[in-house]
Short mmCIF file of C-alpha atoms in Angstrom, two decimals:
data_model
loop_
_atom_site.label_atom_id
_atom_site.label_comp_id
_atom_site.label_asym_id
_atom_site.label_seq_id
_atom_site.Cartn_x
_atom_site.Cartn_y
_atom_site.Cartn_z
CA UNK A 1 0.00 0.00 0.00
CA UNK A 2 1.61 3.21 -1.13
CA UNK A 3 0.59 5.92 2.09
CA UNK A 4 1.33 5.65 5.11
CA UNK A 5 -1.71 7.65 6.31
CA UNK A 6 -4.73 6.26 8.68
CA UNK A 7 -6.44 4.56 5.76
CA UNK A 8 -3.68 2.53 5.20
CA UNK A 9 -3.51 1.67 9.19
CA UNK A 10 -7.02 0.92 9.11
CA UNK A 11 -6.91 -1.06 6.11
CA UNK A 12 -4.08 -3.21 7.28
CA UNK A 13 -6.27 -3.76 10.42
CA UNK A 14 -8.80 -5.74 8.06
CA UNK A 15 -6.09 -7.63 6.19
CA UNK A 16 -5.10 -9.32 9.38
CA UNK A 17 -8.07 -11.33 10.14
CA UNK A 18 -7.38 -12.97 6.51
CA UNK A 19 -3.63 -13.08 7.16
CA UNK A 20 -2.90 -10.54 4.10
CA UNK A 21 0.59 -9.36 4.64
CA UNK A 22 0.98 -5.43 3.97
CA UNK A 23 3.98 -3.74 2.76
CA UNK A 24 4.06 -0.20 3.26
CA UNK A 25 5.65 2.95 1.32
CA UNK A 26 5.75 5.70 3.52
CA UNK A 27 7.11 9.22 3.98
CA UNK A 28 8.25 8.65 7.53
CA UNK A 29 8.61 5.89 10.47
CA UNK A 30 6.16 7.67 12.64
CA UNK A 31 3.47 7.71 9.75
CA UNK A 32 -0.03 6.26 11.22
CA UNK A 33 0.38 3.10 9.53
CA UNK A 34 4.15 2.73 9.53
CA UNK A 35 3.53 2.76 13.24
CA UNK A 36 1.59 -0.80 13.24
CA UNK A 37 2.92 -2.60 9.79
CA UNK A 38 6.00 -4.59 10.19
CA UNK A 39 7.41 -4.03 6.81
CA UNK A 40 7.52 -0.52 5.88
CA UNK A 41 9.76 1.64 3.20
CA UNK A 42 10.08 4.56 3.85
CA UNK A 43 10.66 6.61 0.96
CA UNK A 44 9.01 9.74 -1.51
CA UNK A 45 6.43 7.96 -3.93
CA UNK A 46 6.56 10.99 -6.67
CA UNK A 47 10.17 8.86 -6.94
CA UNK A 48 9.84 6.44 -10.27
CA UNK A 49 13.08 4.33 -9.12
CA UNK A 50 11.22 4.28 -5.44
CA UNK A 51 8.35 3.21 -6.76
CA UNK A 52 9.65 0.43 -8.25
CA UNK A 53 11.90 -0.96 -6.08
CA UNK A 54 8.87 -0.99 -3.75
CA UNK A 55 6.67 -3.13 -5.89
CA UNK A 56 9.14 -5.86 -6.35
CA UNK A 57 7.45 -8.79 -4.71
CA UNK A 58 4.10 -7.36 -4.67
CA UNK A 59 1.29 -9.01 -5.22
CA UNK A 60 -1.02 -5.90 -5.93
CA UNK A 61 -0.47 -1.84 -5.61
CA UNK A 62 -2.91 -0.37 -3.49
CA UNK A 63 -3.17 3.58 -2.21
CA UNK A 64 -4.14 5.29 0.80
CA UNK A 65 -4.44 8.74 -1.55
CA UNK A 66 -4.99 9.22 -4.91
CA UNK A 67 -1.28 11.28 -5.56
CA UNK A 68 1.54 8.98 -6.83
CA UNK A 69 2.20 10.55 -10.61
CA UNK A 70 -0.15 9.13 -13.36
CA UNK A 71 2.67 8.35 -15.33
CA UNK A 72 4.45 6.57 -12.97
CA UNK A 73 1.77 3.88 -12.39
CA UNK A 74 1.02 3.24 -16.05
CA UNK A 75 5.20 2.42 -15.84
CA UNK A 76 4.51 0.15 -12.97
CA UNK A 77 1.67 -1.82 -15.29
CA UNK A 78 4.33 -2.04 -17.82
CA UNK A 79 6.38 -3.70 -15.42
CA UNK A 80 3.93 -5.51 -14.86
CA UNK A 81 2.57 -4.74 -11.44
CA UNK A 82 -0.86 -5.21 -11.17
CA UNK A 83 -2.13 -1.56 -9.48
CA UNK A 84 -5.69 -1.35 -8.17
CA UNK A 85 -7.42 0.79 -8.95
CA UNK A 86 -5.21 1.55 -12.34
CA UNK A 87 -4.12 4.85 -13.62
CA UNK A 88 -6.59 4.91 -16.29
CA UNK A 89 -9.01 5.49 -13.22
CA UNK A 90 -7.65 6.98 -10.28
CA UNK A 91 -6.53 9.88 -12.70
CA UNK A 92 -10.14 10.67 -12.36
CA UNK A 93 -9.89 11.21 -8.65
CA UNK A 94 -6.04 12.56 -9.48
CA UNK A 95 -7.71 15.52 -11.75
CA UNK A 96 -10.55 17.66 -11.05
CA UNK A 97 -10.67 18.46 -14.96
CA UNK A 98 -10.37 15.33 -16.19
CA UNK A 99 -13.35 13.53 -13.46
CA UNK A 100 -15.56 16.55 -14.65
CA UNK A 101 -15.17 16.33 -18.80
CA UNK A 102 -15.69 12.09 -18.45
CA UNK A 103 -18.92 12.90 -16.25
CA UNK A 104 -20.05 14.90 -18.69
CA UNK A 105 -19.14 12.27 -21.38
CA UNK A 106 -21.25 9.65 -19.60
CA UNK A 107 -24.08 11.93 -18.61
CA UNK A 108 -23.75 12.12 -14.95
CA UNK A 109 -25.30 15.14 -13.40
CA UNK A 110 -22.28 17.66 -12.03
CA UNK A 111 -22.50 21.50 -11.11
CA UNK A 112 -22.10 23.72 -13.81
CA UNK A 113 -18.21 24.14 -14.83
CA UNK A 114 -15.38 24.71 -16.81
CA UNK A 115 -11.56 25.48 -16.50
CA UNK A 116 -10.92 29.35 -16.08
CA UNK A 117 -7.37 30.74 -17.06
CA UNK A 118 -7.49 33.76 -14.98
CA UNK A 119 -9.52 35.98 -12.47
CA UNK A 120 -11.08 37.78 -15.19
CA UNK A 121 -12.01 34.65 -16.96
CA UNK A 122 -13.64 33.14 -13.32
CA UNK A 123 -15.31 36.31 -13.63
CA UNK A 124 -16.83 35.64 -16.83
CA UNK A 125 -17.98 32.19 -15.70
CA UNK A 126 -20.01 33.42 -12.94
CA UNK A 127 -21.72 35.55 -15.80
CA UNK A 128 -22.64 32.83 -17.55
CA UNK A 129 -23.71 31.02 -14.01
CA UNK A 130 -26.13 33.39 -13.61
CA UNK A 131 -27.40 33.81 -16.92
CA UNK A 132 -27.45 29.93 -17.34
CA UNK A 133 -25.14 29.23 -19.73
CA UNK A 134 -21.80 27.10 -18.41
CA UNK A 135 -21.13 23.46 -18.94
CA UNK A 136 -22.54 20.58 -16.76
CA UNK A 137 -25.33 18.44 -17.20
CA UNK A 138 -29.01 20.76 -17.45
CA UNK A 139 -31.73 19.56 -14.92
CA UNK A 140 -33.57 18.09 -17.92
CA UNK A 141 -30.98 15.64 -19.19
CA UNK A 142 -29.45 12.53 -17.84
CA UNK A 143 -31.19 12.12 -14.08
CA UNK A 144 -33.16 15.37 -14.52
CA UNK A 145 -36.15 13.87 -14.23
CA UNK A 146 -35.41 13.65 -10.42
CA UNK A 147 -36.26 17.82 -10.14
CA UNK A 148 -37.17 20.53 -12.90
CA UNK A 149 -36.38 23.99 -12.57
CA UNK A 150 -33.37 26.89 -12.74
CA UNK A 151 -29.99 25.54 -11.47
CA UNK A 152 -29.34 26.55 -7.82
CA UNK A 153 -27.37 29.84 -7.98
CA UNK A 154 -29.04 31.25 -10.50
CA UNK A 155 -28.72 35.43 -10.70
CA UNK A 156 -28.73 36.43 -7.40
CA UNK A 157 -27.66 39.86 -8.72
CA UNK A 158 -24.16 39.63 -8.21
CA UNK A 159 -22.80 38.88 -11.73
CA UNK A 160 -23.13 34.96 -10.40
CA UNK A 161 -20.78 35.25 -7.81
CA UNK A 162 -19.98 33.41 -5.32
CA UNK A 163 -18.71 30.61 -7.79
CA UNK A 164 -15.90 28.07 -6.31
CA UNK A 165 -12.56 27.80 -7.62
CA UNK A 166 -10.83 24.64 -6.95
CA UNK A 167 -7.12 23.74 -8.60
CA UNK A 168 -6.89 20.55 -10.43
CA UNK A 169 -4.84 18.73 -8.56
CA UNK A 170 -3.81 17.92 -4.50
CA UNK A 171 -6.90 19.36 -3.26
CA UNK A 172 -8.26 17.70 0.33
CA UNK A 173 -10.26 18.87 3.50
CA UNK A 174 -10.80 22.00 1.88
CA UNK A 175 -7.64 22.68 0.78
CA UNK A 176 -7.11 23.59 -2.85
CA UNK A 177 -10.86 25.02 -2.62
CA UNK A 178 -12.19 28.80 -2.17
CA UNK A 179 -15.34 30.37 -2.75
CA UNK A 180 -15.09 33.53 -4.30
CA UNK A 181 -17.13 36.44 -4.52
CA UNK A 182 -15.23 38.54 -7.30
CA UNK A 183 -12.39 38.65 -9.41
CA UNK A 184 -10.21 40.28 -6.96
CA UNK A 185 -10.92 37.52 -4.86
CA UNK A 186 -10.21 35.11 -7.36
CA UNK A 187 -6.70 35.73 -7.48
CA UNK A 188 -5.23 33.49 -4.73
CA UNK A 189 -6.42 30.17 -6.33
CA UNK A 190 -4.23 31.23 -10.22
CA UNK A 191 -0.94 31.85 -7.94
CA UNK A 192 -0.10 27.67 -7.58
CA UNK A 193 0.51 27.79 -11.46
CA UNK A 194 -1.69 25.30 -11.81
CA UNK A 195 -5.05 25.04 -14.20
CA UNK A 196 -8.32 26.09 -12.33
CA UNK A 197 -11.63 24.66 -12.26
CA UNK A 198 -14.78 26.93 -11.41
CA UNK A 199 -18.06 25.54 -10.37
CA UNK A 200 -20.94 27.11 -9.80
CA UNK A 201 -21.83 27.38 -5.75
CA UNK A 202 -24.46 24.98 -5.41
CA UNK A 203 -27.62 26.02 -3.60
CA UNK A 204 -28.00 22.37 -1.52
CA UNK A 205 -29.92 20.75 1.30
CA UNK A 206 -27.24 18.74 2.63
CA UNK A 207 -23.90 16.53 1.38
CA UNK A 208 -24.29 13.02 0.82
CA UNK A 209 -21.93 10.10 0.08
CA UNK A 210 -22.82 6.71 -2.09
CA UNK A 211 -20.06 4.41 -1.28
CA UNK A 212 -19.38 1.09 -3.14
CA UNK A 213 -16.67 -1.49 -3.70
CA UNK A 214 -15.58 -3.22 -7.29
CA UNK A 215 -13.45 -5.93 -7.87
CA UNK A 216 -11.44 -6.63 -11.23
CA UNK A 217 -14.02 -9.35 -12.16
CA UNK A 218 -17.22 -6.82 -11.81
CA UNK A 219 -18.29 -8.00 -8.89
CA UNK A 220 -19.80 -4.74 -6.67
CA UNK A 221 -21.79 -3.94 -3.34
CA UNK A 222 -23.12 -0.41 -2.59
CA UNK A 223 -23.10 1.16 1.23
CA UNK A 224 -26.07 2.65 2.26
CA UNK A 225 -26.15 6.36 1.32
CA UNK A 226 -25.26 8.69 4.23
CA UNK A 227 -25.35 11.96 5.39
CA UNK A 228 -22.14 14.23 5.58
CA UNK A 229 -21.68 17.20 7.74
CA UNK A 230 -18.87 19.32 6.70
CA UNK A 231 -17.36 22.03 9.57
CA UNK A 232 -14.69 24.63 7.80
CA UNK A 233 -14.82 22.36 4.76
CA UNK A 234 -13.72 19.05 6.56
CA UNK A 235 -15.65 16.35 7.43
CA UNK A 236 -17.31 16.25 10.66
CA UNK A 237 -19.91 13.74 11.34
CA UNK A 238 -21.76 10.89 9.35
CA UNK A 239 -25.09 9.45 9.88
CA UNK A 240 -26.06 6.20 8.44
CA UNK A 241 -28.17 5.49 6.58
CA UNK A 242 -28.88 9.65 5.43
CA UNK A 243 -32.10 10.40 7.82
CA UNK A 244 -34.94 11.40 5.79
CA UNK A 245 -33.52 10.53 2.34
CA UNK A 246 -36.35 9.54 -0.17
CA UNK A 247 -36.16 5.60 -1.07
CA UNK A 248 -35.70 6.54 -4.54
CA UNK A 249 -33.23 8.78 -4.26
CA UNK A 250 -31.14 6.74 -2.22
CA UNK A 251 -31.81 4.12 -4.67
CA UNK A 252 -30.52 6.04 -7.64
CA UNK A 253 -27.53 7.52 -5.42
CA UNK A 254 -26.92 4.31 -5.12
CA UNK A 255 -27.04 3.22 -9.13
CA UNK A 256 -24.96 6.27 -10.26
CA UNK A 257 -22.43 5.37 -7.69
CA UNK A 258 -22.20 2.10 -9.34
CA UNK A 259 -22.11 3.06 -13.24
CA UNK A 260 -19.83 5.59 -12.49
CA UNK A 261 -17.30 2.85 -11.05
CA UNK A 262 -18.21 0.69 -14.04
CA UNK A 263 -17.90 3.01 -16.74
CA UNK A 264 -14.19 4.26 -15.09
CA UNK A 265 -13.34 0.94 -14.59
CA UNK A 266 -12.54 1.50 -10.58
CA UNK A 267 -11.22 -1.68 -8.67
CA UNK A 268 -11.45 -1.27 -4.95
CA UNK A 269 -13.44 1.47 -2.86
CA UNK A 270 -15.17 5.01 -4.32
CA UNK A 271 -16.76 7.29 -2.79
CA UNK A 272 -18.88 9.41 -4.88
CA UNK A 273 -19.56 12.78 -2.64
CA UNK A 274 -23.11 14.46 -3.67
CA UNK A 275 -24.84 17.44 -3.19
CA UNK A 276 -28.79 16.98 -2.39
CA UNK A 277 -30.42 20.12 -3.86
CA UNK A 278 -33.25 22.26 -2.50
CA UNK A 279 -35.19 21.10 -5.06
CA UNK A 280 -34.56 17.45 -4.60
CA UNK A 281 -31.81 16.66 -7.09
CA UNK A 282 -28.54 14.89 -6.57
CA UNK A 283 -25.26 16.27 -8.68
CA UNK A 284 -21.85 14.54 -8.28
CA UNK A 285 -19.04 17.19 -6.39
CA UNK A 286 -16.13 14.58 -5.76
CA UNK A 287 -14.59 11.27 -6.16
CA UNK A 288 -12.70 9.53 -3.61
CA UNK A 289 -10.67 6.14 -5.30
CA UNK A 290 -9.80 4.61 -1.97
CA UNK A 291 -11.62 3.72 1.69
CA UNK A 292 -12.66 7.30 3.02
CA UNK A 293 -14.23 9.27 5.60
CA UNK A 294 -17.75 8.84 5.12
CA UNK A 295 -17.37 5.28 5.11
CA UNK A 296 -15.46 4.85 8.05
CA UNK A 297 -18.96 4.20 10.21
CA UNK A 298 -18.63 0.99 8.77
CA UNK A 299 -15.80 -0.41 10.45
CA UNK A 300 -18.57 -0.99 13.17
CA UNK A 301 -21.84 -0.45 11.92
CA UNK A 302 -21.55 -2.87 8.17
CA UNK A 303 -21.62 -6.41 8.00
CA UNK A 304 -18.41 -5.92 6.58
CA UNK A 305 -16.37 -3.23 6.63
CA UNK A 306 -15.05 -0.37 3.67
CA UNK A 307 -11.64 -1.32 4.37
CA UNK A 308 -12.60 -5.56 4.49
CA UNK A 309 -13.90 -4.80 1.33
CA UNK A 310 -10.98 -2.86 -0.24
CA UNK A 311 -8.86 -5.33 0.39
CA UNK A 312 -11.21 -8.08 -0.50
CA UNK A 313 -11.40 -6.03 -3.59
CA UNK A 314 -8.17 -5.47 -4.76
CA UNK A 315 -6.78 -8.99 -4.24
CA UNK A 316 -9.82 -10.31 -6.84
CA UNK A 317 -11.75 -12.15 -3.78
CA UNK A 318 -15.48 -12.02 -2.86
CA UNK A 319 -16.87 -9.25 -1.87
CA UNK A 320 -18.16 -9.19 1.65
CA UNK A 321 -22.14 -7.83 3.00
CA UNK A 322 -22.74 -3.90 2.88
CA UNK A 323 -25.90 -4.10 4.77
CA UNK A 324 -26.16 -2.22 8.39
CA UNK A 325 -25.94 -3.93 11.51
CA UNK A 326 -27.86 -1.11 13.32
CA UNK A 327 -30.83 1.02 12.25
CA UNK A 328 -28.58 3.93 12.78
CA UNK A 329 -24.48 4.50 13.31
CA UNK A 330 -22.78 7.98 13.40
CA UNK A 331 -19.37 8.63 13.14
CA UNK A 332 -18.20 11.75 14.63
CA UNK A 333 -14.19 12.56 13.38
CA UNK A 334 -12.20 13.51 16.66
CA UNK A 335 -9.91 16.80 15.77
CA UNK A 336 -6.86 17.97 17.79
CA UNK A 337 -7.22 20.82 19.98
CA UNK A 338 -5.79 22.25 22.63
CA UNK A 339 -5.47 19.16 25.09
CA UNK A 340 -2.95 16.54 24.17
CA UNK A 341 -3.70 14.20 26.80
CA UNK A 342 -6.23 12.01 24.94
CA UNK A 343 -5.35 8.90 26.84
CA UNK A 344 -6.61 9.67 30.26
CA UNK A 345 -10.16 11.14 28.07
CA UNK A 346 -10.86 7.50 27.23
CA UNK A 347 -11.74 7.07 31.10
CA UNK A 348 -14.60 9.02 31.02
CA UNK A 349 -15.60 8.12 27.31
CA UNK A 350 -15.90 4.34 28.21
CA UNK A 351 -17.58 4.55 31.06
CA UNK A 352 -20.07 6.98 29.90
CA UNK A 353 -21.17 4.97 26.96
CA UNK A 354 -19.99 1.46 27.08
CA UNK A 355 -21.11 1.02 23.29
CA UNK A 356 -18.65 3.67 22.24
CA UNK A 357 -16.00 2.77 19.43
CA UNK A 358 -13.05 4.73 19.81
CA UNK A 359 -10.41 4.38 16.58
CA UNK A 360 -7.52 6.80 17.25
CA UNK A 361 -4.81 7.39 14.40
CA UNK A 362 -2.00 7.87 16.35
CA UNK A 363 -1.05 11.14 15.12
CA UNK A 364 0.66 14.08 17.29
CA UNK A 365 -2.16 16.09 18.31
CA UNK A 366 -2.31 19.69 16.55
CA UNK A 367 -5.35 21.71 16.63
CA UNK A 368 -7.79 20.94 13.47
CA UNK A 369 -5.89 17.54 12.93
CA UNK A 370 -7.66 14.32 12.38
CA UNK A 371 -6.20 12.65 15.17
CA UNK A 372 -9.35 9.53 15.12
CA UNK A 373 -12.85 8.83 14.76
CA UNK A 374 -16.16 7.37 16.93
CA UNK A 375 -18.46 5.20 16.21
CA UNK A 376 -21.97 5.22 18.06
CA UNK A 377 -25.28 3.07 16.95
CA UNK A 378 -28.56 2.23 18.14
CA UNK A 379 -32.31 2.75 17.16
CA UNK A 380 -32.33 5.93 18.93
CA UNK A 381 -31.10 8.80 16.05
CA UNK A 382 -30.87 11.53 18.44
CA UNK A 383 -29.25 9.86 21.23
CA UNK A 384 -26.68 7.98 19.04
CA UNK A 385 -26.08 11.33 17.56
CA UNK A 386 -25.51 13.15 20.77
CA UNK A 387 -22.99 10.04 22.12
CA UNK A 388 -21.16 10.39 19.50
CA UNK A 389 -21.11 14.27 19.67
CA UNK A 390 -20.24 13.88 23.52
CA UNK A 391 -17.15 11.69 22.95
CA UNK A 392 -15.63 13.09 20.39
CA UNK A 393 -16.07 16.74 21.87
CA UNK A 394 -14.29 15.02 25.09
CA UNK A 395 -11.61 13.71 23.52
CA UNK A 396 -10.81 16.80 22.00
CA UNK A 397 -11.05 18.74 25.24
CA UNK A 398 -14.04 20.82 23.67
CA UNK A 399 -16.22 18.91 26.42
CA UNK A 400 -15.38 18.67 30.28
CA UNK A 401 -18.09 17.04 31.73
#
């Protein structure tokens, strides 16, 4: 597995049950995983010669983030490596540009958007935002007929600003992403050197996530759609199943998820991040080629878990059961603060709520870090919701009592 991150800690977790051994290319020692997998390699995978010497007596490449060079894995298949998911597509989680123009070639519904080349040009996109012109799929085309009328955004006297400007490549948590509200504004994201994309600023309800798992032989299972709350543009809780989400709906979530990781050809886990409009319509705002954070409720709400199933996945075996063990599980991410001392937290966490699953990274704690994640389920949505609220607020000092 080439990251060292918490995915690939958490992922190696559900290889040991089936006695998978993991090698791991990280960027340090004290790297989540590096921390718990016995074999690691340490060593910078944007290095071709790196990358190669690490694959020798791999079964299968694997990633805990989409951003080893395209090029370099389509040398690795030449080598002969099988790499899972393959470059052909995790370069559509790699590149912004790319994910949007093959969603448009396949008919999936997306925010309106098109590369800019410079402030004044995001300028003249939000124009055509609010005067409805812009690429993207219209609400009467492919899955229109779940809502009709104007895009959300539309003219709200501004020249179509706010639109959101998000750079190509290496975005995450909110990084790489700002929401601008003129060309002045619009400066900042131009200054990487990179290419730009702008998208409209979608008027929605609430974010969702379809999650589902391929395996090279077409084989696929599809999570329950769930509900994401973002705080400052990272992810902050996740309640599964999505409360109040329309059987349909869910169902085509659901069915989109799975062309779209058909059509790409995806082996292992996506994530297909949505937007739920006001007026009831789902549009596609990310993909996520690996196990992520809205599926990490699984680890102890599913049958079996995102990360059983990547691995299941990527090694060409059965896929394991999707289906919910509890009418409802939230995840709540725990972020560093100001108290370090997590340790002597877990005191008052486990004898509060004796249900509680507590999955720390071990990370340094720094204030806004993903240090871990909760789990909390029952049949009771509030009070499953407030657990996991309560413990992750303690463990991140936020909470005293």
């Amino acid at each position: 597995m080439v990251g060292g991150g918490q995915l690939a800690r958490m992922t190696h977790e559900a290889g040991i049950p089936l006695g998978i051994k993991f090698k791991l290319l990280s960027d340090t020692p004290q790297d989540s995983a590096a921390q718990v997998v016995s074999e690691v390699v340490v060593g910078d995978y944007r290095d071709l010669d790196t990358l190669r010497a690490f694959a020798r007596g791999c079964d299968v490449i694997t990633f805990d983030h989409e951003h080893v060079p395209t090029a370099h894995l389509r040398a690795l298949e030449a080598d002969g490596v099988p790499v899972r998911p393959g470059p052909d597509a995790l370069v559509h989680a790699q590149d912004k540009g790319v994910m949007r123009a093959k969603l448009d070639a396949i008919g999936v519904p997306c925010p309106r958007h098109r590369i800019v080349s410079d402030p004044e040009d995001a300028a003249r996109f939000a124009a055509e935002v609010a005067g409805g012109g812009a690429m993207g799929v219209p609400p009467g085309g492919a899955w229109g007929n779940l809502g009709e009328g104007r895009w959300p955004g539309d003219g709200d006297g501004s020249g179509g600003f706010p639109v959101v400007l998000k750079t190509v490549r290496g975005g995450y948590d909110g990084k790489g992403v700002w929401v601008v509200r003129s060309s002045k504004e619009a400066e900042e994201p131009f200054r990487a050197g990179v290419p730009v994309l702008a998208e409209e600023k979608v008027d929605f309800a609430r974010e969702l996530a379809a999650n589902i798992v391929r395996s090279p032989h077409g084989q696929a299972v599809a999570y329950p759609v769930v509900e994401s709350i973002q705080v400052d543009g990272v992810c902050d809780t996740v309640i599964a199943p999505a409360p109040g989400l329309d059987p349909e709906l869910a169902g085509h979530a659901q069915e989109l998820a799975l062309r779209i990781g058909q059509e790409l050809g995806v082996v292992g886990h996506l994530a297909v991040e949505l937007f739920e409009t006001a007026d009831g319509r789902i549009l596609v705002n990310e993909l996520a080629m690996r196990p992520h954070n809205s599926g990490h409720w699984t680890q102890d709400g599913a049958i079996t878990s995102q990360f059983a199933n990547h691995v299941r996945a990527v090694l060409d075996l059965p896929l394991g059961d999707p289906r919910p063990r509890a009418r409802w599980t939230v995840m709540a991410n725990v972020l560093g603060g100001d108290y370090p001392d997590m340790y002597s937290a877990y005191l008052h966490c486990m004898a509060r709520d004796p249900q509680l699953k507590i999955h720390m990274y071990g990370k340094d704690v720094k204030p806004g870090r993903k240090v871990g994640h909760v789990n909390t389920y029952g049949d009771d949505l509030a009070e499953v919701r407030e657990r996991a609220a309560h413990a992750a607020g303690y463990l991140r000092g936020t909470i005293t009592e």
